[in-house]
mmCIF file of C-alpha atoms in Angstrom:
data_model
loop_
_atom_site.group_PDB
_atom_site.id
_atom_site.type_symbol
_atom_site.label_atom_id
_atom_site.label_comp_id
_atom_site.label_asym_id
_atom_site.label_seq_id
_atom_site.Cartn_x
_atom_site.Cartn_y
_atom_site.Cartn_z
ATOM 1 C CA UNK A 1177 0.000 0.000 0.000
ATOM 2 C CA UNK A 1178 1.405 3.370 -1.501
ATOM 3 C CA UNK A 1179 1.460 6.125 1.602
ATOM 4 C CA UNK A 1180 0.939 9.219 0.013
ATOM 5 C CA UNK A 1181 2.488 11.287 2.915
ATOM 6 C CA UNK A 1182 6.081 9.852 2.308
ATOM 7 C CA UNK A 1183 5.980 10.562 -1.334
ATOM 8 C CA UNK A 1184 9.024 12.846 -0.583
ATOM 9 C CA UNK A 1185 11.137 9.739 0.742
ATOM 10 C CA UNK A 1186 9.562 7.298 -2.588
ATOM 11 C CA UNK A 1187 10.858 10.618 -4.657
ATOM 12 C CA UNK A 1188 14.624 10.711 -2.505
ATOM 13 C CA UNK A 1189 15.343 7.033 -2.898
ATOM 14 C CA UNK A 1190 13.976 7.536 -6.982
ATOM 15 C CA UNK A 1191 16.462 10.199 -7.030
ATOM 16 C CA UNK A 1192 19.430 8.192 -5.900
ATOM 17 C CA UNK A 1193 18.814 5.455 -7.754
ATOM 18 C CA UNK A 1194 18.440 7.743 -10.532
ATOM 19 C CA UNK A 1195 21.960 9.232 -10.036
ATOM 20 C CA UNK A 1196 23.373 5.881 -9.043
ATOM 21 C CA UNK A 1197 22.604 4.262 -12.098
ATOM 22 C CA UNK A 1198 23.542 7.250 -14.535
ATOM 23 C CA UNK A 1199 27.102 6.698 -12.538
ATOM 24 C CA UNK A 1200 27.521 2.728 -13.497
ATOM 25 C CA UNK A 1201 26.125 3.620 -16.984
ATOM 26 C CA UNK A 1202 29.008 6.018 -18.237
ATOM 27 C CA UNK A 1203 31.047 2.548 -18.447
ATOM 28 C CA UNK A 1204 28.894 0.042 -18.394
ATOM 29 C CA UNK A 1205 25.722 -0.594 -20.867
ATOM 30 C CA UNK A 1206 22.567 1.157 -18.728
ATOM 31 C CA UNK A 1207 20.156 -1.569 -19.809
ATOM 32 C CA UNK A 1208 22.176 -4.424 -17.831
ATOM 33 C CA UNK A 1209 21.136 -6.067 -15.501
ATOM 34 C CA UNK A 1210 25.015 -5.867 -14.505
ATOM 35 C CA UNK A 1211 24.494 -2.098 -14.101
ATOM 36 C CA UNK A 1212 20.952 -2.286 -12.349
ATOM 37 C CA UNK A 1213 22.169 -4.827 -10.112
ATOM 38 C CA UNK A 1214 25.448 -2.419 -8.888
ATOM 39 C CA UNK A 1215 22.501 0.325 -8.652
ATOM 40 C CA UNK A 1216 20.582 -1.702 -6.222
ATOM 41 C CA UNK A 1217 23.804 -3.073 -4.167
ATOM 42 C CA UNK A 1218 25.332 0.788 -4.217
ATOM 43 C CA UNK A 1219 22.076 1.792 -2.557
ATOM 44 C CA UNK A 1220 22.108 -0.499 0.200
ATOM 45 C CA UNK A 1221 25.603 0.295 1.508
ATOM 46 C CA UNK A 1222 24.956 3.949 0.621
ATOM 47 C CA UNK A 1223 22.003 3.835 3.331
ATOM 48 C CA UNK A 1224 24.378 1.127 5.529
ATOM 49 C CA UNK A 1225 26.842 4.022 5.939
ATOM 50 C CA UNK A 1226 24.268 6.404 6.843
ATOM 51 C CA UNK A 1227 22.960 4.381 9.766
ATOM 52 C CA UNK A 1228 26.424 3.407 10.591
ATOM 53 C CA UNK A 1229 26.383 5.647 13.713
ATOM 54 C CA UNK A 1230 23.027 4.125 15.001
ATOM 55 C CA UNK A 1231 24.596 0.597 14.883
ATOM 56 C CA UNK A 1232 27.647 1.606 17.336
ATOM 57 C CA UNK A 1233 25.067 3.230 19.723
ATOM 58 C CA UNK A 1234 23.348 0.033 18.972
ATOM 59 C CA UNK A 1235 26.373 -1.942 20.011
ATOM 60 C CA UNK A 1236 27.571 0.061 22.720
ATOM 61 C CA UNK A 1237 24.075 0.028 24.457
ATOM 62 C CA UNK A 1238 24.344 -3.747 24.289
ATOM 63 C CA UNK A 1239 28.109 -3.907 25.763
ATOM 64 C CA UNK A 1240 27.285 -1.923 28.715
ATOM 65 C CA UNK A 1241 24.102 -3.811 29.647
ATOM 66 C CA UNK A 1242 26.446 -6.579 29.156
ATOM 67 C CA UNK A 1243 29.272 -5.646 31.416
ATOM 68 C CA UNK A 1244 25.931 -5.054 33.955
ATOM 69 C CA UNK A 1245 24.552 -8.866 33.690
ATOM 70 C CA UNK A 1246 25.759 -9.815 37.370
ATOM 71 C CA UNK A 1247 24.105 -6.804 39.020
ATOM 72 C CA UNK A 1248 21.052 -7.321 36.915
ATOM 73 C CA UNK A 1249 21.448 -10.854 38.163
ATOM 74 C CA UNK A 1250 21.872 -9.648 41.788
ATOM 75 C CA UNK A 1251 18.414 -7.565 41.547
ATOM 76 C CA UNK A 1252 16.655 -10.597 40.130
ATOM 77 C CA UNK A 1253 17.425 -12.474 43.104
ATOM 78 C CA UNK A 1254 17.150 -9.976 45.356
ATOM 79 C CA UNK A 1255 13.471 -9.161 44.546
ATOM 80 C CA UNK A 1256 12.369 -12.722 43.061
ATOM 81 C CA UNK A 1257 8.913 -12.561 44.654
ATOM 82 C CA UNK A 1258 8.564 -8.728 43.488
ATOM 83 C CA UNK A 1259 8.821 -8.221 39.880
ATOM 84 C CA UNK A 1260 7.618 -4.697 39.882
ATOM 85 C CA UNK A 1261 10.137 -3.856 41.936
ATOM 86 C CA UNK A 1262 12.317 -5.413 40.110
ATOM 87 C CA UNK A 1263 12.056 -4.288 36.602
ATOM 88 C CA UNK A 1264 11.896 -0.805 38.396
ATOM 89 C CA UNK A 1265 15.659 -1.166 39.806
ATOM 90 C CA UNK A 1266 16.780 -3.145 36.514
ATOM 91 C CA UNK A 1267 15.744 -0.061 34.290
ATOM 92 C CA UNK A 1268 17.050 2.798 37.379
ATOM 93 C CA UNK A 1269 20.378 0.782 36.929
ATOM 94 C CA UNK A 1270 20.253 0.739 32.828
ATOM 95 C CA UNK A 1271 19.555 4.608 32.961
ATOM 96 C CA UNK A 1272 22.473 5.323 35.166
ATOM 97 C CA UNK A 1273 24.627 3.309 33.492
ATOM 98 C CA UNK A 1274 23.331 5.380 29.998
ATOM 99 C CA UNK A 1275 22.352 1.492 28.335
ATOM 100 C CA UNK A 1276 19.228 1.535 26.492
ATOM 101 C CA UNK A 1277 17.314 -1.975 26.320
ATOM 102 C CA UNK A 1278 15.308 -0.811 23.278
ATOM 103 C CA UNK A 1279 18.777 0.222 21.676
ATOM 104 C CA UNK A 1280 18.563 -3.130 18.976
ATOM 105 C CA UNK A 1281 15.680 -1.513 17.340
ATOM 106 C CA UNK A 1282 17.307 1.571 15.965
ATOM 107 C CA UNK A 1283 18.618 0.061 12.746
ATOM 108 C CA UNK A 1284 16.187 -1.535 11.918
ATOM 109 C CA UNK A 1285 13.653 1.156 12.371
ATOM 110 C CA UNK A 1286 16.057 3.497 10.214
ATOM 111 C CA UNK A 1287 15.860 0.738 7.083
ATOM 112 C CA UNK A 1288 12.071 0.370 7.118
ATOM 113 C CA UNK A 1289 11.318 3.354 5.824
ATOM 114 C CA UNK A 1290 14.057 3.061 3.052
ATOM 115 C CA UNK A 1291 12.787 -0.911 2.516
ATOM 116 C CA UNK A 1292 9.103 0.760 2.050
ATOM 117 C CA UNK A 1293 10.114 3.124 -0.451
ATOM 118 C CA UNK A 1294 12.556 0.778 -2.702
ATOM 119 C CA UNK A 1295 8.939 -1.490 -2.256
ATOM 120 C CA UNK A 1296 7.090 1.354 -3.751
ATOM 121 C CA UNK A 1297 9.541 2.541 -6.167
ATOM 122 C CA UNK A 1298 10.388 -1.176 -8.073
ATOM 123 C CA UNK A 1299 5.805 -1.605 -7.808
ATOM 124 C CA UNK A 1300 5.870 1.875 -10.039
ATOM 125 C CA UNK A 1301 8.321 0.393 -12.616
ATOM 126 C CA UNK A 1302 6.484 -2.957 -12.459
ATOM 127 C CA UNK A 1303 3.284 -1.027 -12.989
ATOM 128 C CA UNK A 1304 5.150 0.954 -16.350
ATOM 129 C CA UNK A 1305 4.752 4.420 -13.828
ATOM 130 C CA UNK A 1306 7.304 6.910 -14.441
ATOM 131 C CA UNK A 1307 6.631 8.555 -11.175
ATOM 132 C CA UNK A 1308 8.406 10.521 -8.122
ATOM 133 C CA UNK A 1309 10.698 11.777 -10.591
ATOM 134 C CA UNK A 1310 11.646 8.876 -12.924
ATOM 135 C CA UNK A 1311 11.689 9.310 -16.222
ATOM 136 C CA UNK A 1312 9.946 6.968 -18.770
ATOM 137 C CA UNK A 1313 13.230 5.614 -20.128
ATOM 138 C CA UNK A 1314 14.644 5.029 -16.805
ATOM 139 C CA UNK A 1315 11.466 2.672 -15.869
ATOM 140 C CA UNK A 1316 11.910 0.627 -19.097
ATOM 141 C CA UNK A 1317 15.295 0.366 -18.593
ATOM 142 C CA UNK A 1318 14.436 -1.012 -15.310
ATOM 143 C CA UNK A 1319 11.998 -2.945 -16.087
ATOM 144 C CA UNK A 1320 13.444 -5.114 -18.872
ATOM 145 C CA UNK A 1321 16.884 -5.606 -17.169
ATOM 146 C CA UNK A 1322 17.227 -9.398 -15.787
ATOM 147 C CA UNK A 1323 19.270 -11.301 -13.484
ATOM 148 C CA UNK A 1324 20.014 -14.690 -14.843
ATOM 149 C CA UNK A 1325 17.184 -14.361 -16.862
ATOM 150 C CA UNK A 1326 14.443 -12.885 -14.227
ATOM 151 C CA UNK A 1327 13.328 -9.481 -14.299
ATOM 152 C CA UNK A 1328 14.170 -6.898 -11.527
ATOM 153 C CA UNK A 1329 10.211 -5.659 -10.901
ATOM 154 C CA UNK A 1330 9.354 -9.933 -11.204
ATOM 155 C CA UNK A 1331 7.907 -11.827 -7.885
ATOM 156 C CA UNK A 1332 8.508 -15.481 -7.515
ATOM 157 C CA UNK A 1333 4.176 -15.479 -7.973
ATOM 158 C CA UNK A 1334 4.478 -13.325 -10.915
ATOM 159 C CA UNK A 1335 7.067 -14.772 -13.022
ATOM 160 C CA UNK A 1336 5.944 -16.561 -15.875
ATOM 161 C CA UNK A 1337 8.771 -18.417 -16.553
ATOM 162 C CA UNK A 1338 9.800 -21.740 -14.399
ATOM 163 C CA UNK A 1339 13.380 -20.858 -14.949
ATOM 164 C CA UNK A 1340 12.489 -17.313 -13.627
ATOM 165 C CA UNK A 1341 11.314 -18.809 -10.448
ATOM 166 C CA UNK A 1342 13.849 -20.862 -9.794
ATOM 167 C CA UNK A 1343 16.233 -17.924 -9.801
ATOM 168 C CA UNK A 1344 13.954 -15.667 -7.423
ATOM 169 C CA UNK A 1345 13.697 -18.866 -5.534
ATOM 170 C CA UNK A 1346 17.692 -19.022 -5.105
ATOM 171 C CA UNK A 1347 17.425 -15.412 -4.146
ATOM 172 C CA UNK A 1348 14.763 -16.286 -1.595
ATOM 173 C CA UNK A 1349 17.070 -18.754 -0.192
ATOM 174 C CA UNK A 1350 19.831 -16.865 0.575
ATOM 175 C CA UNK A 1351 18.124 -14.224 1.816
ATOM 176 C CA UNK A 1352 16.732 -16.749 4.485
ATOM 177 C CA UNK A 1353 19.944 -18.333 4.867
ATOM 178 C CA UNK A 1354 21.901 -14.578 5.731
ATOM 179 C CA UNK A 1355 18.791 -13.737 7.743
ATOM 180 C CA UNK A 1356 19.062 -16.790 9.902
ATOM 181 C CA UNK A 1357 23.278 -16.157 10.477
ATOM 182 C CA UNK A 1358 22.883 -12.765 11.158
ATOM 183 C CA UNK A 1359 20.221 -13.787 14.068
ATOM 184 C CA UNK A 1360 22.517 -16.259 14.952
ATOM 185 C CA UNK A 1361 25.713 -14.720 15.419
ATOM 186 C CA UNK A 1362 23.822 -11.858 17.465
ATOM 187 C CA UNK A 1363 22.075 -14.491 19.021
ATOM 188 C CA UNK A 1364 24.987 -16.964 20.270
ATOM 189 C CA UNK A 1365 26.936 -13.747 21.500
ATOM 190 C CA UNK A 1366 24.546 -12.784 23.520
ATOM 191 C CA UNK A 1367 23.984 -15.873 25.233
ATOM 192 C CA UNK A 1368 27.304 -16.229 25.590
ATOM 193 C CA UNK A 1369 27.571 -13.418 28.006
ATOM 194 C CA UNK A 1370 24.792 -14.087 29.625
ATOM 195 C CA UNK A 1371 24.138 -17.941 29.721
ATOM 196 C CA UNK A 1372 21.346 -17.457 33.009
ATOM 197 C CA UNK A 1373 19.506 -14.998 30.970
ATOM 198 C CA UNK A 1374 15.723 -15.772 31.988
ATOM 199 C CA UNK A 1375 15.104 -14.643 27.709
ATOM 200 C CA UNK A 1376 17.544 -17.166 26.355
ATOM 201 C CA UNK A 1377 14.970 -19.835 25.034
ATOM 202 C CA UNK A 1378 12.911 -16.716 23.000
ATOM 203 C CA UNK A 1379 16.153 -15.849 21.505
ATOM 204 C CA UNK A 1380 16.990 -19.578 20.116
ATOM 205 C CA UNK A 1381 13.147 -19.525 18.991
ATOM 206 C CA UNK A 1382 13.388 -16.377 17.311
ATOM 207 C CA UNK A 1383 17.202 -17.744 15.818
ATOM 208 C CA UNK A 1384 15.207 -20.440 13.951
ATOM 209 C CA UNK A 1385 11.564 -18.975 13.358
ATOM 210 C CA UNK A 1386 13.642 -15.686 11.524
ATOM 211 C CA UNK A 1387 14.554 -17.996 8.314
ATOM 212 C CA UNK A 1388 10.909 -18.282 7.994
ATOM 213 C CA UNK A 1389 10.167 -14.717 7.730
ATOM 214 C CA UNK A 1390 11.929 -14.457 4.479
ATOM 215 C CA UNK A 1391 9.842 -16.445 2.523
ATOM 216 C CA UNK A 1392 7.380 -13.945 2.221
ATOM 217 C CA UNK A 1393 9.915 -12.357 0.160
ATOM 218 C CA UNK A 1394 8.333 -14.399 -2.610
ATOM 219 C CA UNK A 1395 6.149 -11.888 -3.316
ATOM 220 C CA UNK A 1396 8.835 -9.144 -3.199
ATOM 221 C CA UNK A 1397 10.377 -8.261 -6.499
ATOM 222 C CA UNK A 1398 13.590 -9.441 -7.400
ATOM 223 C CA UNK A 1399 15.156 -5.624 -6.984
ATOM 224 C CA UNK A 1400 14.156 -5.952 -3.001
ATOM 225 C CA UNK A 1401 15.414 -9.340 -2.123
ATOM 226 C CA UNK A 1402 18.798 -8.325 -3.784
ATOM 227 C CA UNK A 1403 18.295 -5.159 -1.146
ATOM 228 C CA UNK A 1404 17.804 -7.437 1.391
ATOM 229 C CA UNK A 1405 20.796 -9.992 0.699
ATOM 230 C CA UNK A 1406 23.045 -6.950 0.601
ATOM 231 C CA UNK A 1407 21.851 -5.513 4.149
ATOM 232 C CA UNK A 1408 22.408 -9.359 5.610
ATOM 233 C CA UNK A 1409 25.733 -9.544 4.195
ATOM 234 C CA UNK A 1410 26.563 -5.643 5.411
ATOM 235 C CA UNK A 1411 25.218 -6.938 8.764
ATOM 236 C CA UNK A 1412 27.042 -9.936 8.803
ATOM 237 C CA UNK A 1413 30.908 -8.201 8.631
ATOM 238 C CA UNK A 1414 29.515 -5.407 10.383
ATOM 239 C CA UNK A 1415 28.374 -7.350 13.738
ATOM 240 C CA UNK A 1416 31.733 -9.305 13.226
ATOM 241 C CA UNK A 1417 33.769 -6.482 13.259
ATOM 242 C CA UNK A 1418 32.732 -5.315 16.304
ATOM 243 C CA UNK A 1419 32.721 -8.303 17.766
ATOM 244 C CA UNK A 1420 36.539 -8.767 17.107
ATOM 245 C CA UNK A 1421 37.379 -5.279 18.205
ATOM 246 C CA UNK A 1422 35.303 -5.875 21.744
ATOM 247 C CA UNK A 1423 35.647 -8.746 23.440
ATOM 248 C CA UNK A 1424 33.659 -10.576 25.692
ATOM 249 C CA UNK A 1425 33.991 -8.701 29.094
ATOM 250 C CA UNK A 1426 35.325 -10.847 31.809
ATOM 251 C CA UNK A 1427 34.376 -10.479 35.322
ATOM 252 C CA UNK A 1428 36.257 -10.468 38.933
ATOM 253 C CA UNK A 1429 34.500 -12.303 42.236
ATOM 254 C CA UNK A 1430 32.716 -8.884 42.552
ATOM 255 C CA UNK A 1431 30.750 -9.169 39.639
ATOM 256 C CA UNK A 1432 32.693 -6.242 37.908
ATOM 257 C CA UNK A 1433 33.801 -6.008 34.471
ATOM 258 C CA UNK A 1434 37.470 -6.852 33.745
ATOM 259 C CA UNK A 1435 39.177 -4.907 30.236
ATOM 260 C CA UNK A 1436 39.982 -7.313 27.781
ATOM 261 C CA UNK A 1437 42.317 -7.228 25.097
ATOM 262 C CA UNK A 1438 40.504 -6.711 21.647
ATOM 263 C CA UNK A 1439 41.410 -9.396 18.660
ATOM 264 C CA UNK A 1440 44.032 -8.246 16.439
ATOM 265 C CA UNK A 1441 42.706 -7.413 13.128
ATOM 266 C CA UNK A 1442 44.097 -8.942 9.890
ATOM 267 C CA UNK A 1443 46.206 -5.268 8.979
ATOM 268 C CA UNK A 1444 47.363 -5.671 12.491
ATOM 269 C CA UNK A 1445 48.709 -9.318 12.492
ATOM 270 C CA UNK A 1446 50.336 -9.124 9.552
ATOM 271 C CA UNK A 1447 52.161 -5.453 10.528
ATOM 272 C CA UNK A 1448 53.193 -7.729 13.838
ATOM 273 C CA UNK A 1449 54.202 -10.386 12.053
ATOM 274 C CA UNK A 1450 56.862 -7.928 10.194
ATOM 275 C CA UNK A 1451 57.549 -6.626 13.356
ATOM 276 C CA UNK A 1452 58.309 -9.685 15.146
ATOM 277 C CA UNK A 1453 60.611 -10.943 12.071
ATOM 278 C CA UNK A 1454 62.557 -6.614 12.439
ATOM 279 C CA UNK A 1455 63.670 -7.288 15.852
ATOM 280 C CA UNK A 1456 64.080 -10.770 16.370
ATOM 281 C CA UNK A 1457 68.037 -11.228 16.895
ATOM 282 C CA UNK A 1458 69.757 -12.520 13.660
ATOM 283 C CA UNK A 1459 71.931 -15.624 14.106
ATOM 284 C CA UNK A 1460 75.645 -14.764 14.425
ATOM 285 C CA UNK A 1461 77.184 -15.732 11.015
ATOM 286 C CA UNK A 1462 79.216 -19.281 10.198
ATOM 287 C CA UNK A 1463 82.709 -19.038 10.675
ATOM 288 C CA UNK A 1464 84.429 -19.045 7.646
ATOM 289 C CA UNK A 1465 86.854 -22.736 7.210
ATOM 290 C CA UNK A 1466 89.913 -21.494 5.450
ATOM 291 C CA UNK A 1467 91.754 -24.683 4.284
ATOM 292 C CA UNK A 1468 95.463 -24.563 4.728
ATOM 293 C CA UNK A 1469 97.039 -25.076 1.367
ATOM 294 C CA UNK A 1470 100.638 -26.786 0.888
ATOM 295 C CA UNK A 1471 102.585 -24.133 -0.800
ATOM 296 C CA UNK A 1472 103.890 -24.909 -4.171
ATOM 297 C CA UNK A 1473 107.608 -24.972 -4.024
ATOM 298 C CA UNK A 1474 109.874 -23.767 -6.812
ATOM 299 C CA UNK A 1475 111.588 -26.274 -8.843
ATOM 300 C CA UNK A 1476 115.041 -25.757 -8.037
ATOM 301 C CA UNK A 1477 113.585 -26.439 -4.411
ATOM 302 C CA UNK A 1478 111.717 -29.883 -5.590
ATOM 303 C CA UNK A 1479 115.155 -30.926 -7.581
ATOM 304 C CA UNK A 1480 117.391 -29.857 -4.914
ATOM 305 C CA UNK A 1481 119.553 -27.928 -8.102
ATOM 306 C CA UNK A 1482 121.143 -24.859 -7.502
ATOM 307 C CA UNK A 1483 121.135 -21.995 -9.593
ATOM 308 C CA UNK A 1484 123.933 -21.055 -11.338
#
């Protein structure tokens, strides 16, 4: 359903796409689904980058209400048979500690509305609609450029074509797979760091039920499950970044957090490694064997003659 009062954001993301694929089309031909296809993937990191900020608040939120699982734990205990009171001194001791529980949903509330409009935009070009600021030959470009043979605007419903299908269907599937192991690896950190936490068993349900979600990507076009296969993947060495760079915080008998060393990245192991190889001590050199050669005597010497 088109919302008429975010016809400014449908004519934005138009716009960028617009320049985007003008861009790939100086070298490339602009009826490709090559080019279309770098449109679409440009797009996503474009608006991965913009967001980038709200996933390190994201992160950070989640680290600090981390490094505060054992005092969470303490309350829980403390006020078992009072759970007003205790979700009351859980979220006192979030705020203090500036951790914000709801912190997860930020990036994915900043991509719906961008997911709704490349929605809207790819239905217009389906529909033959040069609208919010397309022009007519941009939409038939658009519209006739295919991916292994399926077209962008194409659902799996829609497509006439078996072999069409089965390429949406491959889409489908990875997007499911990438779905399910970026769940996962949020997932299995999480619990990780908190192994007593009372929301563990949602978590593994919602690991395996989030797969499932991404079937109804079959009636997507084949323009927004390429969006969507390019945010998993962004998420994917995004989350594992971080995750390298910060640790799992340990913690003392007290129940405080202990700094931890982050996880050398792959520029820094291999500057080590050159390091290591610079100042480790270089073996003394061989002596040299000089082999003491009988002199060759003159042969007035060897005949025992005398010179005259």
């Amino acid at each position: 359903m088109e919302l008429s009062w975010l016809n400014w954001l449908y004519t934005a993301v138009a716009w960028v796409i617009t320049q985007i694929h003008s861009f790939y089309s100086t070298v490339l031909d602009p009826n490709s689904g090559l080019t279309w296809a770098l449109t679409i993937i440009s797009l996503t990191i474009c608006m991965r980058i913009l967001i980038f900020p709200l996933f390190l608040k994201q992160m950070r939120s989640s680290r600090k209400m981390q490094e505060l699982a054992p005092k969470v734990q303490e309350i829980r205990k403390r006020h078992k048979n009072d759970k007003q009171r205790m979700n009351q001194e859980v979220m006192a001791l979030y705020q203090g500690a500036g951790a914000n529980p709801l912190g997860g949903c930020l990036p994915v509330v900043a991509q719906f509305p961008i997911f709704i409009s490349m929605f809207t935009v790819l239905r217009a070009i389906a529909a033959d609609q040069a609208k919010f600021g397309m022009s007519q030959e941009l939409v038939d470009s658009a519209k006739h450029a295919s991916i292994f043979g399926a077209y962008l605007p194409e659902t799996f419903w829609g497509a006439p074509e078996v072999s069409q299908k089965i390429v949406i269907g491959c889409f489908v599937a990875v997007s499911s797979l990438t779905t399910f192991l970026t769940v996962r690896q949020s997932v299995t950190r999480s619990m990780a760091q908190m192994p007593d936490n009372p929301m563990a068993q949602q978590q593994k349900i919602l690991m395996y039920i989030s797969p499932l979600f991404a079937f109804f990507s079959l009636n997507f076009p084949l323009g927004l499950i390429m969006y969507w296969v390019t945010t998993n993947l962004w998420t994917l060495g995004q989350q594992h970044w971080f995750y390298s760079r910060h640790p799992m915080p340990q913690f003392d008998d007290k129940g405080n957090a202990i700094p931890v060393e982050p996880k050398p990245g792959l520029i820094a192991k291999l500057r080590k490694s050159d390091t290591s190889e610079e100042s480790a001590p270089q073996a003394p050199p061989e002596p040299k064997i000089i082999r003491q050669q009988p002199q060759r005597q003159s042969r007035s010497k060897r005949t025992g003659s005398k010179k005259s």
